Short mmCIF file of C-alpha atoms in Angstrom, two decimals:
data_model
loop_
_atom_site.label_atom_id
_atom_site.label_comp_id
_atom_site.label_asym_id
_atom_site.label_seq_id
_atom_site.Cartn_x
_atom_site.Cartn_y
_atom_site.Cartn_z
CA UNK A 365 7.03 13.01 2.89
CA UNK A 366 3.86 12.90 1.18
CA UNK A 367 3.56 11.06 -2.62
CA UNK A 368 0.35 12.45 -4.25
CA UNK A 369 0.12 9.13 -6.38
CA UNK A 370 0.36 6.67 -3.95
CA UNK A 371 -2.61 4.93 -2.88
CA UNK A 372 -4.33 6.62 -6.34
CA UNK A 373 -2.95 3.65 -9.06
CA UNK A 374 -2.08 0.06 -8.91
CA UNK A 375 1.39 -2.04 -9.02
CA UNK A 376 0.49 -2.45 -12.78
CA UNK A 377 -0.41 1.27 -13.31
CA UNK A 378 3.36 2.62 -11.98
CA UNK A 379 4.94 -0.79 -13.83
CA UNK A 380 3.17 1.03 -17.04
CA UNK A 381 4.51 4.36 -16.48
CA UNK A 382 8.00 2.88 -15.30
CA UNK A 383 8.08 1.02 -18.97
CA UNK A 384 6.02 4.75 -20.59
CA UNK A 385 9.89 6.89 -19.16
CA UNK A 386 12.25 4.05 -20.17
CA UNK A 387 10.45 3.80 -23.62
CA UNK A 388 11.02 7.56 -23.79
CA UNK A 389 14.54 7.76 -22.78
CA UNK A 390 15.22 5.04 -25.25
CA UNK A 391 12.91 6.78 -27.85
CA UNK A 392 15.02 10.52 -27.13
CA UNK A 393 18.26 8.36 -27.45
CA UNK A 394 17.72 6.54 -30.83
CA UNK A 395 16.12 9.86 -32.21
CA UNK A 396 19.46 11.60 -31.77
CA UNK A 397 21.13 8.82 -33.17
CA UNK A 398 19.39 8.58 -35.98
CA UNK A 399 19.90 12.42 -36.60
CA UNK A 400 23.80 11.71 -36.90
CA UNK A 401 23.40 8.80 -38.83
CA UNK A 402 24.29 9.82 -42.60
CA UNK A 403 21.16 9.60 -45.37
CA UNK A 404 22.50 6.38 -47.03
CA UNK A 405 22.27 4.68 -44.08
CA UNK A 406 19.01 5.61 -43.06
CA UNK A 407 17.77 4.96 -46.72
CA UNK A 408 19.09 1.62 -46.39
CA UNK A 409 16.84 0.52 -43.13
CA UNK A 410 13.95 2.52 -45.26
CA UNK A 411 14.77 -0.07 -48.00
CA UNK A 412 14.75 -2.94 -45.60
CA UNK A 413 11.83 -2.59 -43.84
CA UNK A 414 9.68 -2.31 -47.33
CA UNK A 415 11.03 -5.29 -48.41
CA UNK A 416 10.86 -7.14 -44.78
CA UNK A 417 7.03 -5.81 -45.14
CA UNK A 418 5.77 -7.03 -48.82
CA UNK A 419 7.79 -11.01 -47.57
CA UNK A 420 5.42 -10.90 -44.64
CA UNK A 421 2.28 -9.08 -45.29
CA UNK A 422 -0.37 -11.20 -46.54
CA UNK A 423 -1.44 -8.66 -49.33
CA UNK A 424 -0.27 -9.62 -52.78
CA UNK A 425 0.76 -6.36 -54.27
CA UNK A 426 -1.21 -5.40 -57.53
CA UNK A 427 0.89 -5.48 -60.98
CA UNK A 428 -1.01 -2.20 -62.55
CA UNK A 429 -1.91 0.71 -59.62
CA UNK A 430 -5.24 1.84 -59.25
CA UNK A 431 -6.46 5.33 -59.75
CA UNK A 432 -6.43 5.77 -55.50
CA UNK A 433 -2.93 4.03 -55.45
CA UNK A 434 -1.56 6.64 -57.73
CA UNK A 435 -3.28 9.31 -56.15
CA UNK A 436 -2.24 7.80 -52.78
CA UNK A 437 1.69 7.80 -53.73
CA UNK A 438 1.12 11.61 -54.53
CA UNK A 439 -0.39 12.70 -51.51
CA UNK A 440 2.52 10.62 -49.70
CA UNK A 441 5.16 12.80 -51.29
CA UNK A 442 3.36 16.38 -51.08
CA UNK A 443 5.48 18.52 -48.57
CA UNK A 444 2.56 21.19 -47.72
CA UNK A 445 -0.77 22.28 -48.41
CA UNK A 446 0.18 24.07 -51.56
CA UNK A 447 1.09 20.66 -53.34
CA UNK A 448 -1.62 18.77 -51.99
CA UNK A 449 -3.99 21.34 -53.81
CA UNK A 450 -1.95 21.29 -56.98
CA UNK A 451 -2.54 17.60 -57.36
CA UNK A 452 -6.55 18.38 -58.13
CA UNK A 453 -5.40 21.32 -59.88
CA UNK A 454 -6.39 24.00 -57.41
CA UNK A 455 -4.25 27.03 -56.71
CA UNK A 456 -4.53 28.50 -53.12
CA UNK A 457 -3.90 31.81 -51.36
CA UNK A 458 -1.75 31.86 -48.16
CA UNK A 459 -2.36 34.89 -45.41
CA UNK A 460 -0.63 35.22 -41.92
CA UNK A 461 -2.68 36.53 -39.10
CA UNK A 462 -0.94 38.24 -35.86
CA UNK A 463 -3.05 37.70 -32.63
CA UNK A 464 -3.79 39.63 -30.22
CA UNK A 465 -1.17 37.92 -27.38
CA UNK A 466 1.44 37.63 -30.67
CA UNK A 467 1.03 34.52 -32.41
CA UNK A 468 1.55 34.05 -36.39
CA UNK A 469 -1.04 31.54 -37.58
CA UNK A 470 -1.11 30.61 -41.42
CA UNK A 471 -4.70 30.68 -43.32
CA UNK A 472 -5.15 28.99 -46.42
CA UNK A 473 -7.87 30.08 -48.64
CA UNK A 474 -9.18 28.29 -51.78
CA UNK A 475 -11.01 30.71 -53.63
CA UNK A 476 -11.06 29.86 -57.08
CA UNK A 477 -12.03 26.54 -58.85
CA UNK A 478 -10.26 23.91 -60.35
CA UNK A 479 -7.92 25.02 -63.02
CA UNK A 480 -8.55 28.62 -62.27
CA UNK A 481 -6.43 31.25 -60.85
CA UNK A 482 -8.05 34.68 -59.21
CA UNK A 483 -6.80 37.58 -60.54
CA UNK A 484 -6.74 39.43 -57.46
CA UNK A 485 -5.15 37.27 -54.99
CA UNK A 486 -6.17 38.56 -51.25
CA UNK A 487 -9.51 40.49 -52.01
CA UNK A 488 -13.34 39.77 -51.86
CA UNK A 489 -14.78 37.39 -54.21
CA UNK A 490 -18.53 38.16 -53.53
CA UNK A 491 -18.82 34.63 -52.67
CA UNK A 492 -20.39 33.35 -49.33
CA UNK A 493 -17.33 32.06 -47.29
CA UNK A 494 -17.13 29.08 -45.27
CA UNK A 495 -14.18 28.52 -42.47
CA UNK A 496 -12.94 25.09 -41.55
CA UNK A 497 -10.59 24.34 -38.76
CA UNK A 498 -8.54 20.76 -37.56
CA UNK A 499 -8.23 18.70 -34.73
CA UNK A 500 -5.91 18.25 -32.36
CA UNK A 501 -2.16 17.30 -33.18
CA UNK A 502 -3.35 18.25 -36.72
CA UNK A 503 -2.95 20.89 -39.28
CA UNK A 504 -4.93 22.45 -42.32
CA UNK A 505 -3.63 19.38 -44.77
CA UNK A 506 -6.08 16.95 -43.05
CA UNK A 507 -8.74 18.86 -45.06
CA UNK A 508 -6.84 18.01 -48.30
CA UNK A 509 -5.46 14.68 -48.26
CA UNK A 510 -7.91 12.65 -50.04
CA UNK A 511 -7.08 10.25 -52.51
CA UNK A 512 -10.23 11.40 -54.72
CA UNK A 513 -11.44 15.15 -54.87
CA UNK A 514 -15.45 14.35 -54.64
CA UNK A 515 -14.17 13.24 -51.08
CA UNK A 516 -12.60 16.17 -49.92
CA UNK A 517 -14.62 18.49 -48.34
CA UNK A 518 -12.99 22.10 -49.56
CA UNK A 519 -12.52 21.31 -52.75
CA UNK A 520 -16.16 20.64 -53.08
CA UNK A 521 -17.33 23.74 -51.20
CA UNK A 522 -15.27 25.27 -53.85
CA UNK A 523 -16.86 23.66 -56.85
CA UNK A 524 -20.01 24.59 -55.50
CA UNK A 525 -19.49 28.42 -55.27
CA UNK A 526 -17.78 29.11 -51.99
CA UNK A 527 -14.58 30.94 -50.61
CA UNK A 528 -12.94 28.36 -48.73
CA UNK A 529 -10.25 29.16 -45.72
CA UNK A 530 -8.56 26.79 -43.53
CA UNK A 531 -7.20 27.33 -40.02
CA UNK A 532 -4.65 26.60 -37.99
CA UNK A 533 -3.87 26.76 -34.65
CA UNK A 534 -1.22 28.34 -33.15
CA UNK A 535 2.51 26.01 -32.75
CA UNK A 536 1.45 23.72 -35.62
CA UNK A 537 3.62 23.38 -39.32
CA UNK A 538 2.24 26.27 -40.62
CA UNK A 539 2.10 28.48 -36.98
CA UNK A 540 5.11 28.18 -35.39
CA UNK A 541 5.97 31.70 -34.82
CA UNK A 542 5.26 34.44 -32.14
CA UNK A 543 6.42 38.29 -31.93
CA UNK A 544 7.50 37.29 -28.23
CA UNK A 545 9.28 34.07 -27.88
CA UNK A 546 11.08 31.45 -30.20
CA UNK A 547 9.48 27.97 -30.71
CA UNK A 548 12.62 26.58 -28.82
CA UNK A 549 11.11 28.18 -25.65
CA UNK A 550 9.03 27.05 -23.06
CA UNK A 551 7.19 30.41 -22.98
CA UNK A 552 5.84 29.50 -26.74
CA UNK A 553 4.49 26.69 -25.79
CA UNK A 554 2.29 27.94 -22.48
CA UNK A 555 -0.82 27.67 -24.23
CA UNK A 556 -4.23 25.63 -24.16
CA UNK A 557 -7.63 25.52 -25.58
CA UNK A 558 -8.14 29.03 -23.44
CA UNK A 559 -5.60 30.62 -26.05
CA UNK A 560 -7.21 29.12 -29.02
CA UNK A 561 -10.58 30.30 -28.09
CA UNK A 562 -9.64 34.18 -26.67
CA UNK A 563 -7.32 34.58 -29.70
CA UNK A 564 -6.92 32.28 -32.66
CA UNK A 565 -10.66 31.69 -33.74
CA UNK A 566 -11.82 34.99 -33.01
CA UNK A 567 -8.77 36.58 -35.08
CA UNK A 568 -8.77 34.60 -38.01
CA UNK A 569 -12.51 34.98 -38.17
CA UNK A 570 -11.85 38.55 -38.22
CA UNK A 571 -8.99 38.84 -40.93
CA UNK A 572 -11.43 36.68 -43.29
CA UNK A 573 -14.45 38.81 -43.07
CA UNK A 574 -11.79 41.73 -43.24
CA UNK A 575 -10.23 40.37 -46.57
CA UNK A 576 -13.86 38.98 -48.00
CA UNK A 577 -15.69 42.24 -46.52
CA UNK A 578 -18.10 39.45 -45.78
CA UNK A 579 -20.31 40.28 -42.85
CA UNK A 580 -20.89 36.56 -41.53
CA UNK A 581 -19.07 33.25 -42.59
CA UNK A 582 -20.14 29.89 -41.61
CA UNK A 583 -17.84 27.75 -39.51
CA UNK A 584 -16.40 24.00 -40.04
CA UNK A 585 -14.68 22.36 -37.07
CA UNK A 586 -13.46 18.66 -37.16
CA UNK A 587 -12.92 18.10 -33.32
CA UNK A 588 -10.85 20.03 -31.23
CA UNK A 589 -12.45 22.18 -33.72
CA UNK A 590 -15.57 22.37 -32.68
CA UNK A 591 -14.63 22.60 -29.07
CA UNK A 592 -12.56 25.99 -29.85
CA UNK A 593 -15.86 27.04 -31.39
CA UNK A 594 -17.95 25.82 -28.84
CA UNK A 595 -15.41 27.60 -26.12
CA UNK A 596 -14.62 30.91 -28.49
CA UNK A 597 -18.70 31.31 -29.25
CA UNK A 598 -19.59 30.69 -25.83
CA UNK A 599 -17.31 33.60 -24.41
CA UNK A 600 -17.40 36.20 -27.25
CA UNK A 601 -20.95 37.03 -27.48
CA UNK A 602 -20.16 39.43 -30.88
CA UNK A 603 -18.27 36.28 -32.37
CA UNK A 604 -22.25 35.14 -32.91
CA UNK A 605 -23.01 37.98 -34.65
CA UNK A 606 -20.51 37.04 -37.18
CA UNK A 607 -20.81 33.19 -37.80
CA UNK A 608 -24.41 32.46 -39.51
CA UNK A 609 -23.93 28.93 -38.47
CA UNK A 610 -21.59 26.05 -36.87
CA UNK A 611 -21.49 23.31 -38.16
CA UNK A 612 -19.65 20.43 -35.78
CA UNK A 613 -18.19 17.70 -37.74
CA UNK A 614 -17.19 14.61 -34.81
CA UNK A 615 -17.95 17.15 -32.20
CA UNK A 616 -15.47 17.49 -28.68
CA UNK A 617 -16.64 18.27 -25.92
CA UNK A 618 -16.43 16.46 -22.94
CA UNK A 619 -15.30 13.27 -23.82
CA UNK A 620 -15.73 10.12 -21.60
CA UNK A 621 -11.99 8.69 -21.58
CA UNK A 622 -9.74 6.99 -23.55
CA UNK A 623 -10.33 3.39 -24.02
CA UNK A 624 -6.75 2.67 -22.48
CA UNK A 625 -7.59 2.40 -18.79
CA UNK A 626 -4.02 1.94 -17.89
CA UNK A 627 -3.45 5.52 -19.77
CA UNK A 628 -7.03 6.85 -19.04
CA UNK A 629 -6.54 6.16 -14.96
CA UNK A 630 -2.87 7.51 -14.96
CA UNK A 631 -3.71 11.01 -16.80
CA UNK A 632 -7.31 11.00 -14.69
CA UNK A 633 -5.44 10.58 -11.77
CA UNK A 634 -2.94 13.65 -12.55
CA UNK A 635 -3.27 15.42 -15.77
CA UNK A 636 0.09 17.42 -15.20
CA UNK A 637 1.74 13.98 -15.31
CA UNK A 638 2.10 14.38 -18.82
CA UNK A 639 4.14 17.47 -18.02
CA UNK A 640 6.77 14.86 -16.07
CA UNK A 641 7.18 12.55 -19.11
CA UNK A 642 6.90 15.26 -21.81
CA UNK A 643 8.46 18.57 -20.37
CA UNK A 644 6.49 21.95 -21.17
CA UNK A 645 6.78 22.20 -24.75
CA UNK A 646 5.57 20.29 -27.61
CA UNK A 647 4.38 16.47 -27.35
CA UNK A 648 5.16 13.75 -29.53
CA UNK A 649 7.09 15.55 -31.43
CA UNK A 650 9.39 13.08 -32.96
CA UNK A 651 6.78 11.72 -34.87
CA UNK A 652 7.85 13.62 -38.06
CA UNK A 653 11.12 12.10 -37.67
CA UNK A 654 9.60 8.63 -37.19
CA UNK A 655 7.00 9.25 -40.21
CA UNK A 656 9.40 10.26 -42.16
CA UNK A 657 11.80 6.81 -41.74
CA UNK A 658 9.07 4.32 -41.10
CA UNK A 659 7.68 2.15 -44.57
CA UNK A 660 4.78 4.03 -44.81
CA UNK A 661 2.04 0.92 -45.08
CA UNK A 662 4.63 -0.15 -41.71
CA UNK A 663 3.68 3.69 -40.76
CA UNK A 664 -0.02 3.17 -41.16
CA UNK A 665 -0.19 -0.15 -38.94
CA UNK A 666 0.98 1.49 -36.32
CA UNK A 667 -0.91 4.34 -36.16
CA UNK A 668 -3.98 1.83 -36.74
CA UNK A 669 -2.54 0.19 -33.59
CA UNK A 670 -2.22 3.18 -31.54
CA UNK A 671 -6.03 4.31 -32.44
CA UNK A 672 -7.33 1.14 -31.58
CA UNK A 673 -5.71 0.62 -28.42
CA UNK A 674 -5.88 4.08 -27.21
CA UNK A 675 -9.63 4.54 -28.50
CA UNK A 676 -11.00 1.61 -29.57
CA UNK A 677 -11.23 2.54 -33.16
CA UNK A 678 -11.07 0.39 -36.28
CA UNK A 679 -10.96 2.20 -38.95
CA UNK A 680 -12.85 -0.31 -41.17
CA UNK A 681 -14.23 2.84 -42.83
CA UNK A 682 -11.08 4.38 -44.66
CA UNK A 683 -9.46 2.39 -47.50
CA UNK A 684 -5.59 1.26 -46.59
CA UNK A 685 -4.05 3.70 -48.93
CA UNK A 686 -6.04 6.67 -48.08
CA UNK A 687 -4.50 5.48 -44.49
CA UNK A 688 -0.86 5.75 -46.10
CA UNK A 689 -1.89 9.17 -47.91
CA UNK A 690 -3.39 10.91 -44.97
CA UNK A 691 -1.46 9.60 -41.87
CA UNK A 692 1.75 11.07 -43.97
CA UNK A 693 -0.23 14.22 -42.94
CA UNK A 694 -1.98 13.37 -39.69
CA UNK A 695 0.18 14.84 -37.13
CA UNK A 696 1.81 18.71 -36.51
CA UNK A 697 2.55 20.09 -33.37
CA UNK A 698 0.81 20.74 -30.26
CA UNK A 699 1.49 22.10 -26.64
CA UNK A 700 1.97 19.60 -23.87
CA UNK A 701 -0.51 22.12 -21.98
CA UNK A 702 -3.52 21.38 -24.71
CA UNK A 703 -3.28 17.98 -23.86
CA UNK A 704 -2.90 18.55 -20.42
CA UNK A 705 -6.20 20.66 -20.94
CA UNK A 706 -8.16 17.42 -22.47
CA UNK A 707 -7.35 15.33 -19.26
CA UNK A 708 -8.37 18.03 -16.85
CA UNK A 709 -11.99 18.07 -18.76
CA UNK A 710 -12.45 14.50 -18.43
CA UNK A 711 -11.11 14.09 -15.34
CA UNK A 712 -14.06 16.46 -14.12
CA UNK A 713 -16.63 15.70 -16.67
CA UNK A 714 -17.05 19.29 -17.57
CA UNK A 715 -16.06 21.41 -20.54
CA UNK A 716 -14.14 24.03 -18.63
CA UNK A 717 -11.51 26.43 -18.76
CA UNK A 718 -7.54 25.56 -18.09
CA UNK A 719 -7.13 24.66 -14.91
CA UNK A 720 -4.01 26.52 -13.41
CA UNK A 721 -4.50 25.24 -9.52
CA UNK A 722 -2.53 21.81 -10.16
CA UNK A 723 -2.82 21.04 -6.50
CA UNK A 724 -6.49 21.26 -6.25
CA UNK A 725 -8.81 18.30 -4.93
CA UNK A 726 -9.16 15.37 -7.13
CA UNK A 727 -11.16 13.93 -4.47
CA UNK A 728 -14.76 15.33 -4.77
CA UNK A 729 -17.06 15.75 -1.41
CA UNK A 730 -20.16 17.05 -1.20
CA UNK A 731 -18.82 20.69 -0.62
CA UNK A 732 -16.83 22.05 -2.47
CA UNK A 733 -14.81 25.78 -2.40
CA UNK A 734 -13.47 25.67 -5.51
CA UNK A 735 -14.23 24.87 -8.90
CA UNK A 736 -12.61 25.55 -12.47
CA UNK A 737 -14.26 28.02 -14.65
CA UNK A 738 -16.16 26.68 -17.83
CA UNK A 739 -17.30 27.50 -20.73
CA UNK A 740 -21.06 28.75 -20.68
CA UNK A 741 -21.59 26.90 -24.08
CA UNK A 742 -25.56 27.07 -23.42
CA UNK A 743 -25.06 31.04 -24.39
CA UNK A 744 -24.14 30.41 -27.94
CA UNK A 745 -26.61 32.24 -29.70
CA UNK A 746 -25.06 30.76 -33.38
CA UNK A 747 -26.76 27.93 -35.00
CA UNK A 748 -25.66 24.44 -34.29
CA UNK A 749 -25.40 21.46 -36.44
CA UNK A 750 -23.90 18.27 -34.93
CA UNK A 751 -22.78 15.76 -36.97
CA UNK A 752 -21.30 12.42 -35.14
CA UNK A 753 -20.42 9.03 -35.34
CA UNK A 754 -22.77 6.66 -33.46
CA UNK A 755 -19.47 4.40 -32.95
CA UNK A 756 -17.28 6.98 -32.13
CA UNK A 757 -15.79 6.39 -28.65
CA UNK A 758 -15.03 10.20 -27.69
CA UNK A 759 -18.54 11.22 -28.38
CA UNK A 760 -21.13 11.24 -25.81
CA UNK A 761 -23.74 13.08 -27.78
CA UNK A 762 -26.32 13.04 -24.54
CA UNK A 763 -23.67 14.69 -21.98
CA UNK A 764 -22.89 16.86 -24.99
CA UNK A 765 -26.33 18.00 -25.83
CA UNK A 766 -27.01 18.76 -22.49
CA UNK A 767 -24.33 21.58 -22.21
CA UNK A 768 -25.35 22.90 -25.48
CA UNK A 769 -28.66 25.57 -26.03
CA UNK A 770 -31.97 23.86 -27.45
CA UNK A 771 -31.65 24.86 -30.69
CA UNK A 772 -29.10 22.52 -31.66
CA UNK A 773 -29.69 20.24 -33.96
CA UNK A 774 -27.43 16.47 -33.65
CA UNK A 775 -27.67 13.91 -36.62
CA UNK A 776 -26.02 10.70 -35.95
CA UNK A 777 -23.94 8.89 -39.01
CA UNK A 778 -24.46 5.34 -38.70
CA UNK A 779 -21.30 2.92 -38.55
CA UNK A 780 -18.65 6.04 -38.22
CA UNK A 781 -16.05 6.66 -36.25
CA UNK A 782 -13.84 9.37 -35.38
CA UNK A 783 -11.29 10.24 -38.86
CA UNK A 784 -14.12 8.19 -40.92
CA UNK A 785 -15.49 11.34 -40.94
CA UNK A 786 -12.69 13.59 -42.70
CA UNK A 787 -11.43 10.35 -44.69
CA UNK A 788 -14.42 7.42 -44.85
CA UNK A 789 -15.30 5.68 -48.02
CA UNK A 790 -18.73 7.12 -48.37
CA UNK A 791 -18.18 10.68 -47.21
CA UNK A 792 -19.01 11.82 -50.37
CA UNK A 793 -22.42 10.38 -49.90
CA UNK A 794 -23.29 10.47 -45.95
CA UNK A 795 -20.98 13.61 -45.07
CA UNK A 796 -21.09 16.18 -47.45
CA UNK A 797 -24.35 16.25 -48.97
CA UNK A 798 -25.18 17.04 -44.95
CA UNK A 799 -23.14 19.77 -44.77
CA UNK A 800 -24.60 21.49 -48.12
CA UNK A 801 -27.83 21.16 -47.13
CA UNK A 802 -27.02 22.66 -43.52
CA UNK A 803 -25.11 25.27 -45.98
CA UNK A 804 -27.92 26.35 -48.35
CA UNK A 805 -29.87 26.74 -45.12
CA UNK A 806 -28.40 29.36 -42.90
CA UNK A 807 -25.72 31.25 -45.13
CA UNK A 808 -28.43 31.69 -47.88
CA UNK A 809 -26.81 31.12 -50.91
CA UNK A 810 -27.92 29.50 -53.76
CA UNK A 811 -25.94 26.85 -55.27
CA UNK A 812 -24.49 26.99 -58.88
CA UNK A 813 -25.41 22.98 -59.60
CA UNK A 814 -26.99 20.35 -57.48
CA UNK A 815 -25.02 18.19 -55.20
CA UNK A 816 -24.35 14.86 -57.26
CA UNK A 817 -23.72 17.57 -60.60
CA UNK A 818 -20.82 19.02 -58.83
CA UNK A 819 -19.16 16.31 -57.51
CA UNK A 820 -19.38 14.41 -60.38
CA UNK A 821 -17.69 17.70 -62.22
CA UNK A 822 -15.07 17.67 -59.49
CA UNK A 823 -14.34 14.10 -60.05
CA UNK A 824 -13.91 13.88 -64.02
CA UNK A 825 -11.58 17.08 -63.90
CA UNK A 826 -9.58 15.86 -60.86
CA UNK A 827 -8.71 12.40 -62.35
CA UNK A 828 -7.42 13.80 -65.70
CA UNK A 829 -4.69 15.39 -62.91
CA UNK A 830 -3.84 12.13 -61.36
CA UNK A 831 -1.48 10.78 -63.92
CA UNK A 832 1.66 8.24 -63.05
#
């Protein structure tokens, strides 16, 4: 009997995933548990660990909050996008596209400015729109979870003239729905980047220019958000026609690894492993559970951990309570199969399509009969605009550049990582004023005020709205 693993990992590499199942199985166990437990009880252990956490954490706790620390505990307790936007005063529009292959994704849409309400929810504004889609095992909040509103990226497109929509891909909080098959099924759940890029970009880009009777919008993506670009641009060659410019915040592509070599050599090794520990539906998702009963500063420490260990990230760059504001909203669901997906790309070095032959060679020779499709990203006709974090581990902005066409343009942020990007300190001053430039170039329009005039507007309004 043959073992496909054997003789491809170490002792310590099975002891790992020995200890990865029993952690698991223990982890499935205590979840059900805890679902039969009654709320007292689990209020209780919440009210336990916060005080176990303020005896031993070194941090004195302040007697008056700060401005970010109330803003922080609001965030915290907003259950969707809606209420995150109400906290800066800004009432949004919610629309529900059908795909093609019969998906329901939710679009939010911001098209009004603070304190003001369209009249006409779900037409054209006239304005120039802008599109801006999440990463992976996110959702549209990410966008919106700032503890101060000069930080957030939408709500400052908005203050500076532009319709505003946010994506989401399909499975997530606010896209959990198909015509064909319940979310409890493992038929939902067959999907990868291949899905996102034949169906969900190209048909939400359609219902906005349908609603705005825009002719072009200009496109956002944080991550896997750029690489659904990069993968929907490269094999729609009308989607060009249609997006006056791309503009790739911490850009995915083909990504080098993960920083955990244990992890990074197991997944390498056999990408559909992940199918073995996590089934064929959605991964990691107890994590709302866990979110929801952890302490959140206990919360944010271990996410920190988890970031660091699996990608050598320190997140120096974003303030601890915009940590325990947007982790709250950091994770929705996914498909095991999209992270399946990621492994197969790195394991090849090659931003390429899903590959469905699990039992092809992972042993390259100098001949080879078969190779997954990819994307052919150098056919993007769209303008590009990288923006990336020289420290950010998942970026390889040479290998990247050199599977993009020439007329991309890649500016380096110095000192960011990964999420500094959506929620640094300085975005406000390193980020955004990037992006409005890159804006005012390619989508033509004129801006109402200049950069530091708006957000300094945006600020002054949005922290009358912060109150106790």
């Amino acid at each position: 009997m043959h073992f496909p693993l054997f003789g491809r990992i170490s002792f310590r590499d099975y002891a790992a995933l020995v200890f990865g199942f029993t952690f698991l199985a223990f982890e499935s166990v205590l979840h059900y548990i805890i679902l039969l437990l009654p709320k007292p009880v689990i209020n209780w252990f919440y009210r336990r660990s916060r005080a176990l956490f303020h005896r031993v954490s070194a941090e004195k706790q302040p007697k008056h909050r700060s401005p970010e620390k109330k803003a922080a505990d609001q965030i915290l307790k907003a259950r969707d996008f809606g209420e995150l936007c109400a906290i800066w005063g800004y009432t949004h529009e919610e629309h529900v596209v059908l795909t093609k292959d019969g998906y329901l994704l939710g679009l939010h849409r911001l098209p009004s400015k603070i304190g003001e309400k369209k009249k006409n929810p779900g037409t054209s504004t006239g304005k120039p729109v802008v599109y801006l889609h999440h990463g992976l095992l996110m959702n549209s909040e990410v966008w919106v979870c700032l503890t101060d509103a000069e930080r957030a990226l939408p709500f400052v497109l908005v203050e500076q003239g532009y319709d505003v929509w946010l994506g989401n891909n399909r499975g997530n909080k606010y896209s959990k729905k198909s015509i064909h098959h319940g979310p409890n099924s493992s038929k939902f759940w067959d999907f990868s980047m291949d899905d996102f890029a034949w169906h969900d970009i190209p048909d939400s880009i359609n219902h906005i220019l349908e609603v705005t009777k825009a002719q072009k919008l200009s496109y956002i993506g944080f991550s896997q958000g750029t690489a659904q670009a990069f993968a929907a641009l490269s094999i729609h060659p009308s989607l060009n026609d249609k997006v006056n410019v791309f503009i790739a915040l911490a850009p995915a592509m083909s990504p080098p690894g993960l920083s955990a070599a244990i992890v990074d050599g197991l997944m390498k090794a056999s990408p559909t492993l992940l199918f073995l520990i996590f089934g064929r539906k959605s991964i990691l998702s107890s994590a709302t559970m866990w979110q929801s009963i952890i302490y959140p500063p206990i919360f944010a420490k271990l996410i920190d951990g988890s970031l660091s260990w699996l990608f050598n990230w320190q997140s120096l760059n974003i303030s601890s309570e915009q940590k325990i504001a947007a982790y709250a909203h950091l994770y929705s669901f996914a498909s095991v199969k999209s992270v399946v997906h990621w492994f197969q790309i790195m394991r090849n070095a090659a931003f390429q399509m899903y590959d469905d032959d699990v039992l092809s060679p992972v042993v390259r020779t100098s001949v080879s009969s078969y190779r997954p499709a990819r994307f052919p990203t150098r056919n993007i006709v769209t303008p590009i605009v990288l923006l990336y974090g020289d420290s950010d581990s998942l970026v390889h902005i040479e290998t990247m550049l050199s599977q993009l066409p020439d007329h991309t343009v890649a500016k380096p942020l110095r000192s960011y990582e990964h999420l500094d990007i959506l929620w640094g300190k300085n975005v406000h001053r390193d980020v955004i004023p990037q992006v409005l430039d890159t804006l005012r170039v390619y989508c033509g329009a004129s801006p109402e005020e200049d950069d530091d005039a708006v957000v300094d507007n945006c600020t002054n309004k949005c922290n009358e709205l912060v109150v106790e």
